[in-house]
Amino acid sequence: MRLTVSHRTHYTYDAPVPYGLQQIRLRPKSRPGQIVEDWAIDVVGGQVEVTFEDEHANTVDLVSFAPNQTEIQITCRGTVDVENMAGVVGHQSGYVPMWLFQRSTALTKTGPLVQSLIDDVTRSDNALETLHGLSDQILNRVPYSTAQSSSELSAEDVLREGRGVCQDHAHVFITVARALGFPARYVSGYLMMDDRAEQDASHAWAEANLPGLGWVGFDISNGISPDGRYVRVATGLDYRGAAPISGMRYGNAVEDMTVSLQVQQQ
Amino acid sequence: MCTFGPMAKLPDFFDEMYGRGTEPRAPYEAYAKWFGGENNARLLEKSAEAEALFRLIGVTFNVYGDPDASERLIPFDLVPRIIAAQEWAKVARGIEQRVRALNAFLHDIYHRQEIVRAGRLPAEMLALNDAFLPEMIGMSPPGGIYTHIVGTDLVRTDDNEFYVLEDNARTPSGVSYMLENRETMLHMFPELFSKIRVQPVSQYPRSLRRSLSGCVPDACSGRPTLAVLTPGIHNSAYYEHAFLADQMSAELVEGHDLRVVDGRVAMRTTQGYHPIDVLYRRVDDDFLDPLTFNPDSMLGVPGIMDVYRAGGITIANAPGTGIADDKAIYSYMPDIVEFYTGEKAILNNVPTHRCSEPDALKYVLDNLAELVVKEVHGSGGYGMLVGPAASKKEISDFRKKLESNPDNYIAQPTLALSTVPILTEAGLAPRHVDLRPFVLVSPQGIEVTPGGLTRVALSEGSLVVNSSQGGGTKDTWVLEE
Amino acid sequence: MLGKTAGGLFWMFRYLERAENTARMIDAGLRISLTRSSAAESEWTSILSSTGLRAAYHATHGTIDGPQIINFLLRDPANPGSILAGIETARENARLVRTALTREVWEAVNECYMVLKTTLAHPIDDRDLPRVLQIIRQRSAYVRGASHGTMVRNDMYNFARIGTFFERADNTARILDQKYYILLPSVRFVGSPSDNVQWETILRATSSTRAYQTLHEGENDPRAIARFLLLDRRLPRSLAFCYGKISENLGYLEHEYGTRHICHELVSNICEKFKADDMNAIFEYGLHEFIGDFLRDSASLGRQIEIDYRFSE
């Protein structure tokens, strides 16, 4: 399936920002099942300082704000051919040791609610079955809703709130999968929703490493494994490691962000 | 105890001046003869003179957690620690071997982790270690060097017995004391140096500059720009930071002098931003980059890790090298040396009990009064128990700490640290010492400065030499062949 | 050179100069209180104003009292503008720019600090005050001497010099700002004791009594005193002299860096006002106004130098 993506993130500030930096993880890579035909990032109100590969082999752009800006806009445009691999991504390559994917992070810490979910998981000899079961259970406990209290909730917080978005689902999944002994990671990317071109936001899901299969994706929010409509962009131990845009800035300006995203089949 | 004759000594310990007898050992012969002709009162005056000089130069340090004691002097004892050339040659070879192994180890653990695959190091040693930085995975630093500067702490227990206590691979400090101690001795006792041939140490800053310049990043063009990154004038080692920057003609910068400009880390000069090629940082990993590590750090440079990964700057030592001076990893050093060099380690490792292992913990708890127990990630002599010197209450308090968090501790037998005499009102008196030689690593080779910093526990019988715990320093002489 | 280093040098030398100036003012105040006790209170008040510490003094102390003011200016921990605090700040700046200093300059500053910290550890007895003031002047002269004798004449030296003369001119201008009215041609009570006291204070506080008398053959004339302190280029504390030096050092920087900044325009505007060397014109314009303008212009120049040479972010 050939998908075209146009993704614009526009930040505005209520006062000039004397200095700021953003790390952008918005460059999908060609890999089995995903060929990036063309891809470009355009920054208005700042400049790309360096581009590098992080430890998860994500291509990262470091962007600096032009001095005293009140807005900055990052636009990605490109075309990606995606094949339906039924969520199977393949074996781990690169240098990251498997144990790293079992480390808990601030957003994937176990608390009493996570623990009770771990206790409730129906474990089968078939790892795929166990994890699909887990995925269903999470969506059951945490119905999809954009009305959460914060944009960075830990797995425990998500279960306490009892509702969440794809990011929250992924965090709960990762946390429990790790507790069950599966290396797991967070994936940020794009999903073409069948019924519309205009998407609300970029998407997130999880991957777990299963014996024999390697990495397998689970889109908890949609109850499926990623197919030909998913563009895989960046991975990390949690949202913070794979976030499309994260950064810091000096001064006290209040930030406002709008996102416009179209994913379409060509 | 009389002033000029052989002194009374603690019988169980090897004394570097008198061995286990009453006659000076060979390396000390000339010095003992000179000392015999000196007057104790005059030497004590010299000692006061040296202190005034140190204060004037500003060779001072701040004590952590003690706001009133700002700017203390580390006491300087003017009896040198003397090492024969052939004794030193073996030590230097051993250090070189160890440092080579450490660099290979660091490269390995941030790449394929062959040592883990080979079953020579349990993965948990890395997985459960905060000093392992995932951000360094797959990163090959410019020149392939991780630890540009190492301070290998040694103790001596007998004529030919040297043990490595720890490998300081983060940001070892103390080299300015080594250099100032020598300057002071040259200033006060020029006649000694004409009688006794001592290998010089003054080349260190030049060697440091050359060594760092040998590891420039791809982005460097022309003569490399070097800078020393300091946490600022209130840091305990600020004097050293300024000293080294001055001596190697590098800029002394703080985080707020730097920012990412045109893909490089650049310093704010009177004429605009100027890129830095090699940054000798004296700021800990966690504070180095608020964008990647501790977001609250005011000491670092936002984005420096990104520039580093992109090949825009050399950071010395590389981030994530702290894992190599972790005390739990230390216990594997003989294996590490063998794995990467194919040779047996030349220098001894102190047998180390890892309290994370139940059998070891039991042994340690049963033998607390004989052991030295240290925090795995601690440094500076804080939070440790010296069993033989501790009171019953100290031991029982420590037992509780140990039982509640055994993973955090390792234990070692109490070593019979050698002594070297210090000058007291009553003449010479033996005190325990250790030694921190300084090692520079570059693609051109490994350079061990002859001697290093001798730290001395000033109170009688004490085994704790750390300056933060009342230790002093001595000039260290390695004799010419 | 780092912008921070330039700023550190500028401020280090400003603080040293300021400490020395404060010592001169204490000396002037002491002399008056010993010789003209009736005038003492108003003189101490004007000294507090000249140092910019009048409000700080009144925040912690009730009455104008000579010994109390002396203690306040010398060493009172409640006074961030005391001589001791100033020397401490100068030394902090010296530590900050340690790599830009020669060993001699660093040691002179460090020793100055160590000596004063000991000397000023306790309140100073009247009997010891002259000796203590002497130590302050001497120690600060050592630093100046070490700088003069050992520092390379490059941008670092220029920033050090700019700091020194900037502070010195500021100090002279503040003293005049407090006393301008007794130098006005319209007010002439020649020979009256009050006038002589005031003139004497001005000259003492700027350490120029002897210089004035030598150059003016002992004739005390308020007009000549005003001219001397404002325009006489032979006096190293006159505004014209100090600004000549500032302009010269900024000129070296312009030449060395090949860049002319806004501060160069500002300094040349200020120097322009001294060029005519015409005291009548100044009196005509208004002495008070002239000094007021000067203080404002010099404050802008200080800010501009900081921006142009990137002392901070």
Coordinates of N, CA, C and O in Angstrom, one line a residue, chain B residues 251-388:
Chain B
E251 N 40.4 27.0 27.0 CA 39.5 27.9 27.7 C 38.8 27.1 28.8 O 38.6 25.9 28.7
L252 N 38.6 27.8 29.9 CA 37.8 27.2 31.0 C 36.4 27.6 30.9 O 36.1 28.8 31.0
V253 N 35.5 26.7 30.6 CA 34.1 27.1 30.3 C 33.1 26.5 31.3 O 33.4 25.5 32.0
E254 N 32.0 27.1 31.5 CA 30.9 26.5 32.2 C 29.7 26.3 31.2 O 29.8 26.9 30.1
G255 N 28.8 25.5 31.6 CA 27.6 25.2 30.8 C 27.0 26.4 30.1 O 26.7 26.4 28.9
H256 N 26.9 27.5 30.9 CA 26.2 28.7 30.3 C 27.1 29.5 29.3 O 26.6 30.4 28.8
D257 N 28.3 29.1 29.2 CA 29.1 29.7 28.1 C 28.9 29.0 26.8 O 29.5 29.5 25.8
L258 N 28.3 27.9 26.8 CA 28.2 27.0 25.6 C 26.8 26.9 25.1 O 25.8 26.9 25.8
R259 N 26.7 26.7 23.8 CA 25.4 26.3 23.2 C 25.7 25.7 21.8 O 26.8 25.8 21.3
V260 N 24.7 25.0 21.3 CA 24.8 24.4 20.0 C 24.6 25.5 18.9 O 23.6 26.2 18.9
V261 N 25.6 25.7 18.1 CA 25.6 26.7 17.1 C 26.1 26.0 15.8 O 27.2 25.5 15.8
D262 N 25.3 26.1 14.7 CA 25.7 25.5 13.4 C 26.2 24.1 13.6 O 27.2 23.7 13.0
G263 N 25.5 23.3 14.3 CA 25.9 21.9 14.4 C 27.1 21.6 15.3 O 27.5 20.4 15.4
R264 N 27.6 22.6 15.9 CA 28.8 22.3 16.8 C 28.4 22.8 18.2 O 27.5 23.6 18.4
V265 N 29.2 22.4 19.2 CA 29.1 23.0 20.5 C 30.1 24.2 20.5 O 31.2 24.0 20.2
A266 N 29.5 25.4 20.8 CA 30.4 26.6 20.6 C 30.4 27.4 21.9 O 29.4 27.4 22.7
M267 N 31.5 28.1 22.1 CA 31.6 28.9 23.3 C 31.4 30.4 23.0 O 31.8 30.8 21.9
R268 N 30.8 31.1 23.9 CA 30.5 32.5 23.7 C 31.7 33.3 24.0 O 32.2 33.4 25.1
T269 N 32.3 33.9 22.9 CA 33.5 34.7 23.1 C 33.1 36.2 22.9 O 32.0 36.5 22.5
T270 N 34.1 37.0 23.2 CA 33.8 38.5 23.0 C 33.5 38.8 21.5 O 33.0 39.9 21.2
Q271 N 33.9 37.8 20.6 CA 33.6 38.1 19.2 C 32.6 37.1 18.6 O 32.6 36.8 17.4
G272 N 31.8 36.5 19.4 CA 30.7 35.6 18.9 C 31.0 34.2 19.3 O 31.9 33.9 20.1
Y273 N 30.3 33.3 18.7 CA 30.4 31.9 19.1 C 31.5 31.2 18.3 O 31.6 31.4 17.1
H274 N 32.3 30.4 19.1 CA 33.4 29.7 18.5 C 33.4 28.2 18.8 O 33.3 27.9 20.0
P275 N 33.4 27.3 17.8 CA 33.2 25.9 18.0 C 34.4 25.3 18.8 O 35.5 25.6 18.7
I276 N 34.0 24.3 19.7 CA 35.0 23.6 20.5 C 35.1 22.2 19.8 O 34.1 21.5 19.5
D277 N 36.4 21.7 19.7 CA 36.6 20.4 19.2 C 36.7 19.3 20.2 O 36.0 18.3 20.1
V278 N 37.4 19.6 21.3 CA 37.6 18.6 22.3 C 37.2 19.2 23.7 O 37.8 20.3 24.1
L279 N 36.3 18.6 24.4 CA 35.8 19.2 25.7 C 36.3 18.2 26.7 O 35.8 17.1 26.8
Y280 N 37.2 18.7 27.6 CA 37.6 17.9 28.7 C 36.6 18.3 29.8 O 36.7 19.4 30.4
R281 N 35.7 17.4 30.1 CA 34.6 17.8 31.0 C 34.9 17.3 32.4 O 35.3 16.2 32.6
R282 N 34.6 18.2 33.3 CA 34.8 17.8 34.7 C 33.4 17.9 35.4 O 33.2 18.3 36.5
V283 N 32.4 17.5 34.6 CA 31.0 17.5 35.0 C 30.5 16.1 34.8 O 30.8 15.5 33.8
D284 N 29.8 15.6 35.8 CA 29.3 14.2 35.7 C 28.3 13.9 34.6 O 27.6 14.9 34.2
D285 N 28.3 12.7 34.2 CA 27.4 12.3 33.1 C 26.0 12.9 33.3 O 25.4 13.5 32.4
D286 N 25.4 12.7 34.5 CA 24.0 13.0 34.7 C 23.7 14.5 34.4 O 22.6 14.9 34.1
F287 N 24.8 15.3 34.6 CA 24.5 16.8 34.5 C 25.0 17.3 33.1 O 24.9 18.5 32.9
L288 N 25.5 16.4 32.3 CA 26.2 16.9 31.1 C 25.2 17.5 30.1 O 25.5 18.4 29.4
D289 N 24.0 17.0 30.0 CA 23.1 17.4 28.9 C 21.6 17.3 29.4 O 21.0 16.2 29.5
P290 N 21.0 18.5 29.8 CA 19.7 18.4 30.3 C 18.7 17.9 29.3 O 17.6 17.5 29.7
L291 N 19.0 18.0 28.0 CA 18.1 17.5 27.0 C 18.0 15.9 27.0 O 17.0 15.4 26.7
T292 N 19.1 15.3 27.4 CA 19.2 13.9 27.3 C 19.2 13.2 28.7 O 18.6 12.2 28.9
F293 N 19.9 13.9 29.6 CA 19.9 13.3 31.0 C 19.1 14.1 31.9 O 18.0 14.4 31.6
N294 N 19.6 14.5 33.1 CA 18.9 15.2 34.1 C 18.4 16.6 33.6 O 19.2 17.5 33.4
P295 N 17.0 16.7 33.4 CA 16.5 17.9 32.8 C 16.7 19.1 33.6 O 16.6 20.3 33.2
D296 N 17.0 18.9 34.9 CA 17.2 20.1 35.8 C 18.6 20.6 35.9 O 18.9 21.6 36.6
S297 N 19.5 19.9 35.2 CA 20.9 20.3 35.3 C 21.1 21.7 34.7 O 20.7 22.0 33.6
M298 N 21.8 22.5 35.5 CA 22.2 23.9 35.0 C 23.7 23.9 34.6 O 24.2 24.9 34.2
L299 N 24.3 22.7 34.8 CA 25.8 22.7 34.6 C 26.2 22.3 33.2 O 27.3 22.4 32.8
G300 N 25.2 21.7 32.5 CA 25.6 21.1 31.3 C 25.3 21.9 30.1 O 25.0 23.1 30.2
V301 N 25.3 21.3 28.9 CA 25.0 21.9 27.7 C 23.8 21.2 27.0 O 24.0 20.1 26.5
P302 N 22.7 21.8 26.8 CA 21.6 21.1 26.1 C 22.0 20.8 24.7 O 22.4 21.7 24.0
G303 N 21.8 19.5 24.3 CA 22.1 19.1 23.0 C 23.5 18.6 22.7 O 23.8 18.1 21.6
I304 N 24.4 18.7 23.7 CA 25.8 18.2 23.5 C 25.8 16.8 23.1 O 26.7 16.4 22.3
M305 N 24.9 15.9 23.7 CA 25.0 14.5 23.3 C 24.6 14.3 21.9 O 25.1 13.4 21.2
D306 N 23.7 15.1 21.4 CA 23.3 15.0 20.0 C 24.4 15.3 19.1 O 24.7 14.7 18.1
V307 N 25.1 16.4 19.4 CA 26.3 16.9 18.6 C 27.3 15.8 18.7 O 28.0 15.5 17.7
Y308 N 27.5 15.2 19.9 CA 28.5 14.1 20.1 C 28.2 13.0 19.2 O 29.1 12.4 18.5
R309 N 27.0 12.5 19.2 CA 26.6 11.3 18.4 C 26.7 11.7 16.9 O 27.0 10.8 16.1
A310 N 26.6 12.9 16.6 CA 26.7 13.3 15.1 C 28.1 13.6 14.7 O 28.4 13.9 13.6
G311 N 29.1 13.4 15.7 CA 30.5 13.6 15.3 C 31.0 15.0 15.4 O 32.0 15.3 14.8
G312 N 30.3 15.9 16.1 CA 30.7 17.3 16.1 C 31.6 17.7 17.3 O 32.1 18.8 17.3
I313 N 31.8 16.8 18.2 CA 32.7 17.1 19.4 C 33.2 15.9 20.0 O 32.6 14.8 19.9
T314 N 34.4 16.0 20.6 CA 34.9 14.9 21.5 C 34.7 15.3 22.9 O 35.0 16.4 23.3
I315 N 34.1 14.3 23.7 CA 33.9 14.6 25.1 C 34.9 13.6 25.8 O 34.9 12.4 25.6
A316 N 35.7 14.2 26.7 CA 36.7 13.4 27.4 C 36.5 13.6 28.9 O 36.4 14.7 29.3
N317 N 36.3 12.5 29.6 CA 36.1 11.1 29.2 C 34.8 11.0 28.5 O 33.8 11.8 28.9
A318 N 34.6 10.0 27.7 CA 33.3 9.7 27.1 C 32.3 9.5 28.2 O 32.6 9.0 29.2
P319 N 31.0 9.9 27.9 CA 29.9 9.6 28.8 C 29.8 8.1 29.0 O 30.1 7.3 28.0
G320 N 29.4 7.7 30.1 CA 29.2 6.2 30.3 C 30.4 5.4 30.7 O 30.4 4.2 30.8
T321 N 31.5 6.1 30.9 CA 32.7 5.4 31.3 C 32.7 5.0 32.8 O 33.5 4.2 33.2
G322 N 31.8 5.6 33.5 CA 31.7 5.4 34.9 C 31.5 4.0 35.3 O 31.9 3.5 36.3
I323 N 30.9 3.2 34.4 CA 30.7 1.8 34.6 C 32.0 1.1 34.9 O 32.0 0.1 35.6
A324 N 33.1 1.6 34.3 CA 34.4 0.9 34.5 C 35.0 1.1 35.8 O 35.8 0.3 36.2
D325 N 34.5 2.1 36.6 CA 35.1 2.2 37.9 C 34.0 1.9 39.0 O 34.1 2.2 40.2
D326 N 33.0 1.2 38.5 CA 32.0 0.6 39.5 C 32.7 -0.5 40.3 O 33.4 -1.3 39.8
K327 N 32.4 -0.5 41.6 CA 33.1 -1.5 42.4 C 32.6 -2.9 42.2 O 33.4 -3.8 42.5
A328 N 31.4 -3.1 41.7 CA 31.0 -4.5 41.4 C 31.7 -5.0 40.1 O 32.1 -6.1 40.1
I329 N 31.8 -4.1 39.1 CA 32.5 -4.4 37.9 C 34.0 -4.7 38.3 O 34.6 -5.6 37.7
Y330 N 34.5 -3.9 39.2 CA 35.9 -4.1 39.7 C 36.2 -5.5 40.0 O 37.3 -6.0 39.7
S331 N 35.2 -6.2 40.6 CA 35.5 -7.6 41.1 C 35.8 -8.5 39.9 O 36.3 -9.6 40.0
Y332 N 35.3 -8.0 38.7 CA 35.5 -8.9 37.5 C 36.8 -8.4 36.7 O 37.1 -8.9 35.6
M333 N 37.5 -7.5 37.2 CA 38.7 -6.9 36.4 C 39.7 -8.0 36.0 O 40.2 -7.9 34.9
P334 N 40.0 -8.9 36.9 CA 41.0 -9.9 36.4 C 40.5 -10.6 35.1 O 41.2 -10.9 34.2
D335 N 39.2 -10.9 35.1 CA 38.6 -11.6 33.9 C 38.6 -10.6 32.7 O 38.8 -11.0 31.6
I336 N 38.2 -9.4 33.0 CA 38.2 -8.4 32.0 C 39.6 -8.2 31.3 O 39.7 -8.2 30.1
V337 N 40.6 -8.1 32.1 CA 41.9 -7.9 31.6 C 42.3 -9.1 30.7 O 42.8 -9.0 29.6
E338 N 42.0 -10.3 31.2 CA 42.4 -11.5 30.5 C 41.6 -11.6 29.2 O 42.1 -12.0 28.1
F339 N 40.3 -11.3 29.3 CA 39.4 -11.4 28.1 C 39.9 -10.5 26.9 O 39.9 -10.9 25.8
Y340 N 40.3 -9.3 27.3 CA 40.6 -8.4 26.2 C 42.1 -8.3 25.8 O 42.4 -7.8 24.7
T341 N 43.0 -8.7 26.7 CA 44.4 -8.6 26.4 C 45.0 -10.0 26.2 O 46.1 -10.1 25.7
G342 N 44.3 -11.1 26.6 CA 44.8 -12.4 26.4 C 46.0 -12.7 27.4 O 46.7 -13.7 27.3
E343 N 46.2 -11.8 28.4 CA 47.2 -11.9 29.3 C 46.7 -12.0 30.7 O 45.6 -11.4 31.0
K344 N 47.4 -12.6 31.6 CA 47.1 -12.5 33.1 C 47.3 -11.0 33.5 O 48.2 -10.4 33.1
A345 N 46.5 -10.6 34.4 CA 46.7 -9.2 34.9 C 48.0 -9.1 35.7 O 48.3 -10.0 36.5
I346 N 48.7 -8.1 35.4 CA 50.0 -7.9 36.1 C 49.8 -7.4 37.5 O 50.5 -7.8 38.4
L347 N 48.8 -6.5 37.7 CA 48.6 -6.0 39.0 C 47.5 -6.8 39.7 O 46.5 -7.2 39.1
N348 N 47.6 -6.9 41.0 CA 46.6 -7.6 41.8 C 45.3 -6.9 41.9 O 45.3 -5.6 42.0
N349 N 44.3 -7.6 41.9 CA 43.0 -7.1 42.3 C 42.7 -7.4 43.8 O 43.1 -8.5 44.2
V350 N 42.1 -6.6 44.5 CA 41.8 -7.0 45.9 C 40.6 -8.0 45.8 O 39.6 -7.7 45.2
P351 N 40.7 -9.2 46.5 CA 39.6 -10.1 46.5 C 38.3 -9.4 47.0 O 38.4 -8.7 48.0
T352 N 37.3 -9.5 46.2 CA 36.1 -8.7 46.5 C 34.9 -9.6 46.7 O 34.6 -10.4 45.8
H353 N 34.1 -9.4 47.8 CA 32.9 -10.1 48.0 C 31.7 -9.3 47.5 O 31.6 -8.1 48.0
R354 N 31.0 -9.8 46.6 CA 29.8 -9.0 46.1 C 28.6 -9.4 47.0 O 28.1 -10.5 47.0
C355 N 28.2 -8.4 47.8 CA 27.1 -8.7 48.8 C 25.8 -9.0 48.1 O 24.8 -9.5 48.8
S356 N 25.7 -8.8 46.8 CA 24.4 -9.2 46.1 C 24.3 -10.7 46.0 O 23.2 -11.2 45.8
E357 N 25.5 -11.4 46.2 CA 25.4 -12.9 46.2 C 25.2 -13.4 47.6 O 26.0 -13.0 48.5
P358 N 24.2 -14.2 47.8 CA 23.9 -14.7 49.2 C 25.0 -15.2 50.0 O 25.2 -14.9 51.2
D359 N 25.9 -16.1 49.4 CA 27.0 -16.7 50.1 C 28.0 -15.6 50.5 O 28.5 -15.6 51.7
A360 N 28.2 -14.7 49.6 CA 29.2 -13.7 49.9 C 28.6 -12.8 51.0 O 29.3 -12.4 52.0
L361 N 27.3 -12.5 51.0 CA 26.7 -11.6 52.0 C 26.8 -12.3 53.4 O 27.2 -11.6 54.4
K362 N 26.6 -13.6 53.4 CA 26.7 -14.3 54.7 C 28.1 -14.2 55.3 O 28.3 -13.8 56.4
Y363 N 29.1 -14.4 54.4 CA 30.4 -14.3 54.8 C 30.8 -12.9 55.3 O 31.4 -12.8 56.4
V364 N 30.3 -11.9 54.6 CA 30.6 -10.5 55.0 C 30.0 -10.2 56.3 O 30.6 -9.6 57.2
L365 N 28.7 -10.6 56.5 CA 28.0 -10.3 57.8 C 28.7 -11.0 58.9 O 28.8 -10.5 60.0
D366 N 29.2 -12.2 58.7 CA 29.9 -12.9 59.7 C 31.3 -12.3 60.1 O 31.8 -12.6 61.2
N367 N 31.9 -11.6 59.1 CA 33.2 -11.1 59.3 C 33.4 -9.6 59.2 O 34.4 -9.1 58.9
L368 N 32.3 -8.9 59.6 CA 32.3 -7.4 59.4 C 33.5 -6.8 60.1 O 34.0 -5.8 59.6
A369 N 33.9 -7.3 61.2 CA 34.9 -6.6 62.0 C 36.3 -6.7 61.3 O 37.2 -5.9 61.6
E370 N 36.4 -7.6 60.4 CA 37.7 -7.7 59.7 C 37.8 -7.1 58.3 O 38.8 -7.0 57.7
L371 N 36.6 -6.7 57.8 CA 36.5 -6.3 56.4 C 36.3 -4.8 56.2 O 35.9 -4.1 57.1
V372 N 36.6 -4.4 55.0 CA 36.3 -3.0 54.6 C 35.0 -3.2 53.7 O 35.1 -3.9 52.7
V373 N 34.0 -2.5 54.0 CA 32.7 -2.6 53.2 C 32.5 -1.2 52.5 O 32.6 -0.2 53.1
K374 N 32.3 -1.3 51.2 CA 32.1 0.0 50.4 C 30.8 0.0 49.7 O 30.3 -1.1 49.3
E375 N 30.3 1.2 49.4 CA 29.1 1.3 48.5 C 29.6 1.0 47.1 O 30.7 1.4 46.7
V376 N 28.8 0.3 46.3 CA 29.1 -0.1 45.0 C 29.4 1.1 44.1 O 30.4 1.2 43.3
H377 N 28.6 2.2 44.3 CA 28.7 3.3 43.4 C 29.4 4.5 44.1 O 29.4 5.6 43.6
G378 N 29.8 4.3 45.4 CA 30.3 5.4 46.2 C 31.7 5.8 45.8 O 32.4 5.1 45.1
S379 N 32.1 7.0 46.2 CA 33.5 7.4 46.0 C 33.8 8.4 47.1 O 33.0 8.9 47.9
G380 N 35.1 8.7 47.2 CA 35.5 9.8 48.2 C 35.5 9.3 49.6 O 35.6 10.1 50.6
G381 N 35.4 8.0 49.8 CA 35.5 7.4 51.2 C 34.3 7.7 52.0 O 34.2 7.4 53.2
Y382 N 33.2 8.1 51.4 CA 31.9 8.3 52.1 C 31.2 7.0 52.2 O 31.3 6.1 51.3
G383 N 30.5 6.8 53.2 CA 29.6 5.6 53.4 C 30.3 4.3 53.4 O 29.7 3.3 53.0
M384 N 31.5 4.3 53.9 CA 32.2 3.0 54.0 C 32.5 2.6 55.4 O 32.5 3.4 56.3
L385 N 32.7 1.3 55.6 CA 33.0 0.8 57.0 C 34.4 0.2 56.9 O 34.7 -0.7 56.1
V386 N 35.3 0.6 57.8 CA 36.6 0.0 58.0 C 36.5 -0.9 59.2 O 36.6 -0.4 60.4
G387 N 36.1 -2.1 59.1 CA 35.8 -3.0 60.2 C 36.8 -2.9 61.3 O 36.4 -2.6 62.5
P388 N 38.1 -3.2 61.1 CA 39.0 -3.2 62.2 C 39.1 -1.9 63.0 O 39.5 -1.9 64.1

